[in-house]
PDB file of C-alpha atoms and ligand atoms in Angstrom:
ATOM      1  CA  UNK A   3     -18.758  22.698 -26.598  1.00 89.00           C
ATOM      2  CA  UNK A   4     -20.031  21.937 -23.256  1.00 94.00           C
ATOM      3  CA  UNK A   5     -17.854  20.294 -20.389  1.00 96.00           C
ATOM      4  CA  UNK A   6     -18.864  16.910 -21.599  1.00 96.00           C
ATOM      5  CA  UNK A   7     -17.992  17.223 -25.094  1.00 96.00           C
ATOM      6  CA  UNK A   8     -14.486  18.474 -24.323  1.00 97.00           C
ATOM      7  CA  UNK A   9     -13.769  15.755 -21.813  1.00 97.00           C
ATOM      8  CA  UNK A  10     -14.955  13.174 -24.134  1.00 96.00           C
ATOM      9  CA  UNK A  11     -12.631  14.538 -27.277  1.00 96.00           C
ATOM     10  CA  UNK A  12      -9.919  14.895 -25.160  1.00 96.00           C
ATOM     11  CA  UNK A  13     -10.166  11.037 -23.994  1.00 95.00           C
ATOM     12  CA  UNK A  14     -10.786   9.435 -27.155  1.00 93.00           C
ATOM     13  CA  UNK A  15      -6.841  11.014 -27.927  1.00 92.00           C
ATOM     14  CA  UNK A  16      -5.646   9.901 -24.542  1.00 97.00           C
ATOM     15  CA  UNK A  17      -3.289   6.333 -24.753  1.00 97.00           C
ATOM     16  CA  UNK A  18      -4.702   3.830 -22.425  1.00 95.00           C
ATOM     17  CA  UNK A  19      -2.480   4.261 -19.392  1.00 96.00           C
ATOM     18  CA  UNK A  20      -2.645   8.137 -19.296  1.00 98.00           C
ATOM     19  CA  UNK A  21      -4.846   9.099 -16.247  1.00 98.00           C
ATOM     20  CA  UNK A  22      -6.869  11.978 -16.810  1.00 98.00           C
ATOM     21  CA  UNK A  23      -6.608  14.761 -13.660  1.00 98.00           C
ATOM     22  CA  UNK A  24      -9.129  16.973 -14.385  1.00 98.00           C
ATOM     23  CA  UNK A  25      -7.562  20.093 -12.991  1.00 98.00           C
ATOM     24  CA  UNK A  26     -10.706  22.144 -11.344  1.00 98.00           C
ATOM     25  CA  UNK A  27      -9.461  25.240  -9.010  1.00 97.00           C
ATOM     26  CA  UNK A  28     -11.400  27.983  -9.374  1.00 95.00           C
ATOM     27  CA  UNK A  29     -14.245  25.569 -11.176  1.00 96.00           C
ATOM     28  CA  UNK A  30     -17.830  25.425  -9.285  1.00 96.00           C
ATOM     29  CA  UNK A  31     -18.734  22.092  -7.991  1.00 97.00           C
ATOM     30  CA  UNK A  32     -21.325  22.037 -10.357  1.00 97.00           C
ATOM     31  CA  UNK A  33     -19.065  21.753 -13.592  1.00 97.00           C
ATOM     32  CA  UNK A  34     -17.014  18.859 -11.305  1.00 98.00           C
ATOM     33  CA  UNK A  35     -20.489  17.210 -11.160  1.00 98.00           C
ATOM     34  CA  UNK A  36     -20.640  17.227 -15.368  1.00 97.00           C
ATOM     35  CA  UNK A  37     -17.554  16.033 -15.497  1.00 98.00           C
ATOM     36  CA  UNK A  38     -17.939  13.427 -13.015  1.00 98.00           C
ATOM     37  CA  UNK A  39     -21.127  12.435 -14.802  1.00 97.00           C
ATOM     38  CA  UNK A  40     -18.937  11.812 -17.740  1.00 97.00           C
ATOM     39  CA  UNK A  41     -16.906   9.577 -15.552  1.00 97.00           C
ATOM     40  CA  UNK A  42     -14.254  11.267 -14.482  1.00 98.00           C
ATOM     41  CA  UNK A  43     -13.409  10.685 -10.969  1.00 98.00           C
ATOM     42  CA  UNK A  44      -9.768  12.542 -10.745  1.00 98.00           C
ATOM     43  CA  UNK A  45      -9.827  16.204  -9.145  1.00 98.00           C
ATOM     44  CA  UNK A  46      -7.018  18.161  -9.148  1.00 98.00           C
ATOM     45  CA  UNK A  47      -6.794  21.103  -7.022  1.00 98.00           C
ATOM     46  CA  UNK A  48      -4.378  23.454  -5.301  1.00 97.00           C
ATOM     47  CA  UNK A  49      -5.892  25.312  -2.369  1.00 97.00           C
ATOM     48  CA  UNK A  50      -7.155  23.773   0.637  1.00 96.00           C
ATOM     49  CA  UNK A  51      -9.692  26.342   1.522  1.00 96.00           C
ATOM     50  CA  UNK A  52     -11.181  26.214  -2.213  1.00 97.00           C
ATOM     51  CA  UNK A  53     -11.356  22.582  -1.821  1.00 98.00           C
ATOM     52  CA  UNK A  54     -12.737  21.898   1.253  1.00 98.00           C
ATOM     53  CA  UNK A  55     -16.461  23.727   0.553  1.00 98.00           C
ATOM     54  CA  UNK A  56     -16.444  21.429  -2.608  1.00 98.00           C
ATOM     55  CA  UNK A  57     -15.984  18.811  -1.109  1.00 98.00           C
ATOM     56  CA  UNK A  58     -18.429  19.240   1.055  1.00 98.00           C
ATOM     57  CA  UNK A  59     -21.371  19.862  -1.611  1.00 98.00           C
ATOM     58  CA  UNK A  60     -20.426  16.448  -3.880  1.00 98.00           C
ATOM     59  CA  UNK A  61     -20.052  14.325  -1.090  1.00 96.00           C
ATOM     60  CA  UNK A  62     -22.542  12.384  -2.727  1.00 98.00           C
ATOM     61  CA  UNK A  63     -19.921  11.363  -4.723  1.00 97.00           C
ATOM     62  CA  UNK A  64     -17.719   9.219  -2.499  1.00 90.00           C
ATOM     63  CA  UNK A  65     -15.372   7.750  -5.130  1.00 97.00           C
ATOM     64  CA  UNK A  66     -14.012  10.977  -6.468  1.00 98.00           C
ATOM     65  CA  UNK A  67     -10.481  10.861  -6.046  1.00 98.00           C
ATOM     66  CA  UNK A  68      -8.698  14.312  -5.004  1.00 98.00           C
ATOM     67  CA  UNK A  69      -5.126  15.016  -6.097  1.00 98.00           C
ATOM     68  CA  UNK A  70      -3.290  17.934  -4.800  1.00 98.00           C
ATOM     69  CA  UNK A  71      -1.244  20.051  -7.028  1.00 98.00           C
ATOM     70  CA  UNK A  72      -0.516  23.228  -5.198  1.00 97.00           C
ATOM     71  CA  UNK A  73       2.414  24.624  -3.293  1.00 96.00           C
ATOM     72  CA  UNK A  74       2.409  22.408   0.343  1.00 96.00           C
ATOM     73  CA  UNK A  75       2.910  24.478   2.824  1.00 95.00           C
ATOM     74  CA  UNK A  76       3.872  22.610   5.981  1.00 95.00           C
ATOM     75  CA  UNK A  77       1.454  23.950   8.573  1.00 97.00           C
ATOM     76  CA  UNK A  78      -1.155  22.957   6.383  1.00 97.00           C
ATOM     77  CA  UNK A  79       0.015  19.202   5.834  1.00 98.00           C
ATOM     78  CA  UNK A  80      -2.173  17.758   8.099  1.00 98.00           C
ATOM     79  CA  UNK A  81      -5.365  19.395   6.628  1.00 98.00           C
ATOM     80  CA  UNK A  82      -4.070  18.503   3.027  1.00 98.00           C
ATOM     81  CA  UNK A  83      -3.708  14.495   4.367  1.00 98.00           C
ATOM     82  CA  UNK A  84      -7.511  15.057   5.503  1.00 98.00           C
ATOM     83  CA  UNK A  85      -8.792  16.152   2.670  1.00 98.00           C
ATOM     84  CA  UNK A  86      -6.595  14.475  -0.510  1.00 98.00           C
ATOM     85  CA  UNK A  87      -5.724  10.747  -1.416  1.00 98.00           C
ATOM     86  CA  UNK A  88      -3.163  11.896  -3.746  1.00 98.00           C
ATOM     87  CA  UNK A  89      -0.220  14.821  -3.358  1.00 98.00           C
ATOM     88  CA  UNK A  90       1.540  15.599  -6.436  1.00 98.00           C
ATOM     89  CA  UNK A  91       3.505  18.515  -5.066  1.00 98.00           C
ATOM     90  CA  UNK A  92       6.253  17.104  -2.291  1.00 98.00           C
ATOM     91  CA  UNK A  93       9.103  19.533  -3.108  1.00 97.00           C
ATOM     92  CA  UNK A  94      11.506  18.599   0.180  1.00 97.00           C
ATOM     93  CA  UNK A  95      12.553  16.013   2.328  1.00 98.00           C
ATOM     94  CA  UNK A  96      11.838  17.942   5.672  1.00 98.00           C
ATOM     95  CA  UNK A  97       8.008  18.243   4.186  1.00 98.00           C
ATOM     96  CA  UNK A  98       8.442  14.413   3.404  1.00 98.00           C
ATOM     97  CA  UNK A  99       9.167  13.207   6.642  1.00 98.00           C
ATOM     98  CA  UNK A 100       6.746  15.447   8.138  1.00 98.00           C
ATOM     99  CA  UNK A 101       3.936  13.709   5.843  1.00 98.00           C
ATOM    100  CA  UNK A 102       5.295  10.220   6.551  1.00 98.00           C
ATOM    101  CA  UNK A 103       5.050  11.133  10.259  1.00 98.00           C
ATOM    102  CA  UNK A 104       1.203  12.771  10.083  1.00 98.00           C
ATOM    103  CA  UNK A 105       0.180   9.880   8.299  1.00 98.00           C
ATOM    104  CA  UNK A 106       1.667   6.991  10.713  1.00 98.00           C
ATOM    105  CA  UNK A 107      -0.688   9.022  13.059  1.00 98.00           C
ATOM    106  CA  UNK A 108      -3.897   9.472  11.322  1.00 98.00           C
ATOM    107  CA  UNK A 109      -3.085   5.662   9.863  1.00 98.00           C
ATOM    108  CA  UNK A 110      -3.607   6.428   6.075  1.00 98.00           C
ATOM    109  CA  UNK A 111      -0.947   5.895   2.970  1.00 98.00           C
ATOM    110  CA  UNK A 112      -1.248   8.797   0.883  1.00 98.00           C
ATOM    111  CA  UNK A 113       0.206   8.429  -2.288  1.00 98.00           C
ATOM    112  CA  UNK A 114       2.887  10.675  -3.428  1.00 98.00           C
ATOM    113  CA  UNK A 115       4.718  12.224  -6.136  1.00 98.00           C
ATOM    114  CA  UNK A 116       8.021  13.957  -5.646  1.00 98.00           C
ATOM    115  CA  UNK A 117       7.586  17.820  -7.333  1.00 98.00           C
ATOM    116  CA  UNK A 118      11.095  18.046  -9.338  1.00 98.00           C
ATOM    117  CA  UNK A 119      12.904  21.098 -11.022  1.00 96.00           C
ATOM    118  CA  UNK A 120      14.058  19.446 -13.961  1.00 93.00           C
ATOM    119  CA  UNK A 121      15.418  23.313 -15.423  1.00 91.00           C
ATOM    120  CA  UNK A 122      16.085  25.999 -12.832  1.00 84.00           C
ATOM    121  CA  UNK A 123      13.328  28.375 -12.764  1.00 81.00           C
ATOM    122  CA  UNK A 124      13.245  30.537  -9.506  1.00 79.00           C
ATOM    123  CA  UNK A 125       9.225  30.528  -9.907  1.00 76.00           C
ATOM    124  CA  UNK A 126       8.954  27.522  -9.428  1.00 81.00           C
ATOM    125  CA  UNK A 127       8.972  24.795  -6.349  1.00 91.00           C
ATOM    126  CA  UNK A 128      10.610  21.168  -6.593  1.00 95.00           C
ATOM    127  CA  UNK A 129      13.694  19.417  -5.873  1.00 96.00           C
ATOM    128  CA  UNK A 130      16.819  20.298  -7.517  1.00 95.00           C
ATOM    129  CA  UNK A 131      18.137  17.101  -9.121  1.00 96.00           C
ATOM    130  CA  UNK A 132      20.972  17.102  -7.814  1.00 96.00           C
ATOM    131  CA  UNK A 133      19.261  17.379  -4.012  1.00 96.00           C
ATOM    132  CA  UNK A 134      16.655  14.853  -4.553  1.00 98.00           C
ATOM    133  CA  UNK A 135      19.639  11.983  -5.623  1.00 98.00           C
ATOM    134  CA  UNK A 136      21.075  12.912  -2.212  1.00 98.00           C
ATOM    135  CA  UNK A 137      17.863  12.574  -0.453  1.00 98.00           C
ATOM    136  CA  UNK A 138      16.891   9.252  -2.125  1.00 98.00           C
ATOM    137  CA  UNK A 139      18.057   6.846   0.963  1.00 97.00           C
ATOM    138  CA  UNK A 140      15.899   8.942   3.443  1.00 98.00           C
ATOM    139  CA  UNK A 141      12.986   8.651   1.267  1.00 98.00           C
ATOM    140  CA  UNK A 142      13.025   4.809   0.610  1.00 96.00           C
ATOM    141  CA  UNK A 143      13.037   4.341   4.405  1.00 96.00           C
ATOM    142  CA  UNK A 144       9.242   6.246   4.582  1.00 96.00           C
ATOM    143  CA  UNK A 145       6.640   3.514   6.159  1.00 91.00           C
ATOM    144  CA  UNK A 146       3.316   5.449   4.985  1.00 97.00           C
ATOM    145  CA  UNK A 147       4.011   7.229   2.047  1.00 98.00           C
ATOM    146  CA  UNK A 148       3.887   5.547  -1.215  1.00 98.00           C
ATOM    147  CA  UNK A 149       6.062   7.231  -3.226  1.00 98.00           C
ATOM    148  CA  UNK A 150       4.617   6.771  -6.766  1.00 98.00           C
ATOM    149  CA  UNK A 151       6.413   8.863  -9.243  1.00 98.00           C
ATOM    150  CA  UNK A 152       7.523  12.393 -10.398  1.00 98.00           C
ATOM    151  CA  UNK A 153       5.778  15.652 -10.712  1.00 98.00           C
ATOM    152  CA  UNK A 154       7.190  18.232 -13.063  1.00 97.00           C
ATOM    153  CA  UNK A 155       5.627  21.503 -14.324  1.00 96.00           C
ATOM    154  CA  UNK A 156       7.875  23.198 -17.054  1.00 95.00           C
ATOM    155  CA  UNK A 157       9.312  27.320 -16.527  1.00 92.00           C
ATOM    156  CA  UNK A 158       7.407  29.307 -18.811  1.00 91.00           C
ATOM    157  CA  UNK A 159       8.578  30.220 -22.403  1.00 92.00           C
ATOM    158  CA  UNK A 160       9.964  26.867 -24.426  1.00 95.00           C
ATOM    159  CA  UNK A 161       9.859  26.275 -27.460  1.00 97.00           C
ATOM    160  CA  UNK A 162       8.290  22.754 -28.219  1.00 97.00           C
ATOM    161  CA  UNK A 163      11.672  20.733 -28.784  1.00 97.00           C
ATOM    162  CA  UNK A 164      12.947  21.927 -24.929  1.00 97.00           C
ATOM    163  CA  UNK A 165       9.400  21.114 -23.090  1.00 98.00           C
ATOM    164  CA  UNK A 166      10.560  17.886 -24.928  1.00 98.00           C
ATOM    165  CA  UNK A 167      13.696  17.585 -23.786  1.00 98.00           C
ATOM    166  CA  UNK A 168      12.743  18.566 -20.176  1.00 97.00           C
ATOM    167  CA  UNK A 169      10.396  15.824 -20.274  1.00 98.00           C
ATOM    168  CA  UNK A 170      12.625  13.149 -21.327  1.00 98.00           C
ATOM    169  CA  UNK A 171      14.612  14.447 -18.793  1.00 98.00           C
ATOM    170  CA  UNK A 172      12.008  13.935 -16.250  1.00 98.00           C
ATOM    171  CA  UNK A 173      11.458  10.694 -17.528  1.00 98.00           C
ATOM    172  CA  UNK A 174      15.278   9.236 -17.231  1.00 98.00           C
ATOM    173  CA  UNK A 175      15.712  10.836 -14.113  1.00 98.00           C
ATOM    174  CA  UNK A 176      12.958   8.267 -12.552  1.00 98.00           C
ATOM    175  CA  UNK A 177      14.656   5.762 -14.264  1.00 98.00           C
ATOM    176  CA  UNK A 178      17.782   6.696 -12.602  1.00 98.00           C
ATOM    177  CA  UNK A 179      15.911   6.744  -9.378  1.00 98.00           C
ATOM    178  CA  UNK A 180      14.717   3.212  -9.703  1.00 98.00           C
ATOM    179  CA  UNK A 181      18.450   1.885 -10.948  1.00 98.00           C
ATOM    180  CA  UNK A 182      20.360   3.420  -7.535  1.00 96.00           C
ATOM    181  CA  UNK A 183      17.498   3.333  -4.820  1.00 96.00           C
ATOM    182  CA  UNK A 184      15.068   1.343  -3.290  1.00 94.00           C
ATOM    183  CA  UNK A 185      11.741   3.350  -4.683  1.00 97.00           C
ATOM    184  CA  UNK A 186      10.079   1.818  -7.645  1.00 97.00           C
ATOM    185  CA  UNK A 187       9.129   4.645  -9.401  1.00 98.00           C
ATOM    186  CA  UNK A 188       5.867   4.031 -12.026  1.00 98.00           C
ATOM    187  CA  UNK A 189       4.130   7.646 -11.854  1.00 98.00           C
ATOM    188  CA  UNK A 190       4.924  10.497 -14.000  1.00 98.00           C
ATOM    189  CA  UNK A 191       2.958  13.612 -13.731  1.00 98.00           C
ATOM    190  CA  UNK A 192       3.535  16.235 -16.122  1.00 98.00           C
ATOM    191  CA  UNK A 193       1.519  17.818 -19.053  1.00 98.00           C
ATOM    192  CA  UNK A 194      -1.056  20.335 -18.480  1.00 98.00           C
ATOM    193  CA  UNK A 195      -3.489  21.717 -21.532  1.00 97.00           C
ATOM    194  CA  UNK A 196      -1.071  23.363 -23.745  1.00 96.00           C
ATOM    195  CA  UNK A 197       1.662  20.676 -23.504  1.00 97.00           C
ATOM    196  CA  UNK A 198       0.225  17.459 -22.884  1.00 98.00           C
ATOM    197  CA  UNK A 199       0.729  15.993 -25.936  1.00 97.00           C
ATOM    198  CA  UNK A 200       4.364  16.493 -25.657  1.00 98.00           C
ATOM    199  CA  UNK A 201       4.057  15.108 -22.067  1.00 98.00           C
ATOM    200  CA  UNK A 202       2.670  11.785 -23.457  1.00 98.00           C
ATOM    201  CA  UNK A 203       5.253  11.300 -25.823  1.00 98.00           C
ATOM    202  CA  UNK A 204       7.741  11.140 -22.762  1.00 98.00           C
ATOM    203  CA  UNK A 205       5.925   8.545 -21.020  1.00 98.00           C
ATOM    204  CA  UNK A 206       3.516  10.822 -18.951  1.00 98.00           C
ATOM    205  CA  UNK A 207       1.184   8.651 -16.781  1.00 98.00           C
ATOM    206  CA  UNK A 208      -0.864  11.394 -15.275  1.00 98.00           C
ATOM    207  CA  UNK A 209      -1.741  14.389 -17.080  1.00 98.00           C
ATOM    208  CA  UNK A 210      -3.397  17.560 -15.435  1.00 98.00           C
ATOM    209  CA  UNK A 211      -5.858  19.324 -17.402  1.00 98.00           C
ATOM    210  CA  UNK A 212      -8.000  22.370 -16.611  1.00 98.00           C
ATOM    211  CA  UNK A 213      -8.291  25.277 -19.056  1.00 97.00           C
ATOM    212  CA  UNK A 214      -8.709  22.742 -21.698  1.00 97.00           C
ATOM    213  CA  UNK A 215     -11.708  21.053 -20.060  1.00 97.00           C
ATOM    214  CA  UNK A 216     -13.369  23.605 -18.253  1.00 96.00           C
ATOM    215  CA  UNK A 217     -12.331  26.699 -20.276  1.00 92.00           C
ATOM    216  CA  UNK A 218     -10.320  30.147 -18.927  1.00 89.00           C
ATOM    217  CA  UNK A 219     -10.343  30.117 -14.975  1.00 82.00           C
ATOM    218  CA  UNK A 220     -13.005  32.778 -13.197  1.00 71.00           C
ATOM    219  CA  UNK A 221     -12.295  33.545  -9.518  1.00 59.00           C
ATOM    220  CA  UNK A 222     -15.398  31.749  -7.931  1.00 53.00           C
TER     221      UNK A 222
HETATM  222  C1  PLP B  17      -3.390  24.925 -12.845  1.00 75.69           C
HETATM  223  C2  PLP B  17      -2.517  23.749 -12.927  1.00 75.69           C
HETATM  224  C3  PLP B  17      -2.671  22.800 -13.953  1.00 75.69           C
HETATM  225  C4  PLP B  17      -3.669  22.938 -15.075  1.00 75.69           C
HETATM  226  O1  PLP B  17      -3.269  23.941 -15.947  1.00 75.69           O
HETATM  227  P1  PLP B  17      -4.023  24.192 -17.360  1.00 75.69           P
HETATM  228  O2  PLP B  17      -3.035  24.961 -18.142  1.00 75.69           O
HETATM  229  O3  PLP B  17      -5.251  24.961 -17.029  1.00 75.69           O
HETATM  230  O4  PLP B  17      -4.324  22.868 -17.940  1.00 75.69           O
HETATM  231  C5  PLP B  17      -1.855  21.680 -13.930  1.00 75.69           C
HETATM  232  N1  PLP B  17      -0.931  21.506 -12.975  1.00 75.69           N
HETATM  233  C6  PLP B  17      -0.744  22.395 -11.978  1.00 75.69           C
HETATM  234  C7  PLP B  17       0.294  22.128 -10.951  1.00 75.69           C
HETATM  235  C8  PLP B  17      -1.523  23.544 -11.931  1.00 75.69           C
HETATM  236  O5  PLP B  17      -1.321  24.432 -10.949  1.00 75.69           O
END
């Protein structure tokens, strides 16, 4: 199947208010053109210096939106506000207020999701539960940021009821959020290719797919 064909399949599946990220690190800007062709105009990528020659040969494509997903290192904030509209990956409050401040400057509102650890897993980045319920009046005061939602990616290694149950989790924990705070959380960002479908179930909003759109990864 070509890039097109699995894009479409996958879609037709897809409830109406899931939005597709098509997740395209180490993907040539020529299989981002097919897919944008198809009509999807949500990038997903993780590394600024991967990005930022990509961006350069589609920008004759002006409404592609770019969503960062990768680890955000805070040197490289301002760089990441430059180049992407959305950042799915704010993992601390210090990085937070940083991003709020950059962004006041440069005048933009990126929109944000807040990366959490919903089950310890020392691989991983995110908020600690626990953390991010302490941290919620500091975040509600933010001017620039819109904080949209939650970011999750699952530790490897569950079986399909516990990437369920994490999911949930995710999900009631942004209820919670909304009940005790001042954020009005709508965003949930979690599913990638092998467990999207279990994503979905537990009120994913965003989904971010690569292997299953653009096949195994190549270093390009
Ligand atoms: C790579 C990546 C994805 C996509 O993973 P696939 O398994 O290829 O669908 C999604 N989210 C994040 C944060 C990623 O780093």
């Amino acid at each position: 199947m070509t890039i097109a064909q699995r894009i479409e399949k996958i879609r037709q599946s897809l409830p109406s208010h899931v939005r597709l990220i098509a997740v395209s690190k180490q993907v040539s800007a020529a299989a981002i053109r097919e897919a944008y062709q198809v009509g999807v105009r949500d990038f997903g990528e993780s590394r600024l210096q991967e990005v930022i020659p990509k961006q350069e040969q589609l920008k004759d494509l002006p409404d592609i939106c770019w969503h960062f997903i990768g680890h955000l290192q805070a040197n490289k904030a301002k760089k990441v506000l430059e180049h992407f509209q959305w950042l799915h990956s704010v993992d601390n409050l210090t990085l937070a207020q940083r991003l709020d401040r950059l962004a006041t400057e440069m005048n933009i509102s990126p929109q944000v999701c807040l990366q959490v650890k919903i089950l310890s897993d020392p691989n991983k980045y995110g908020w600690e539960t626990s953390q991010l319920l302490q941290d919620l009046p500091a975040l509600a005061q933010f001017q620039q940021l819109k904080i949209q939602g939650l970011m999750t990616i699952l530790p490897l290694g569950l079986s399909e009821s516990e990437k369920l149950v994490a999911f949930n989790k995710t999900n009631e924990l942004s209820q919670n959020i909304n009940q005790r705070s001042h954020l009005s959380l709508t965003e949930l960002s979690m599913g990638m290719s092998n467990d999207y479908l279990l994503a979905i179930r537990a009120g994913a909003t965003m989904i971010r797919l690569g292997t299953i759109l653009f096949g195994e990864r190549q270093s390009i």
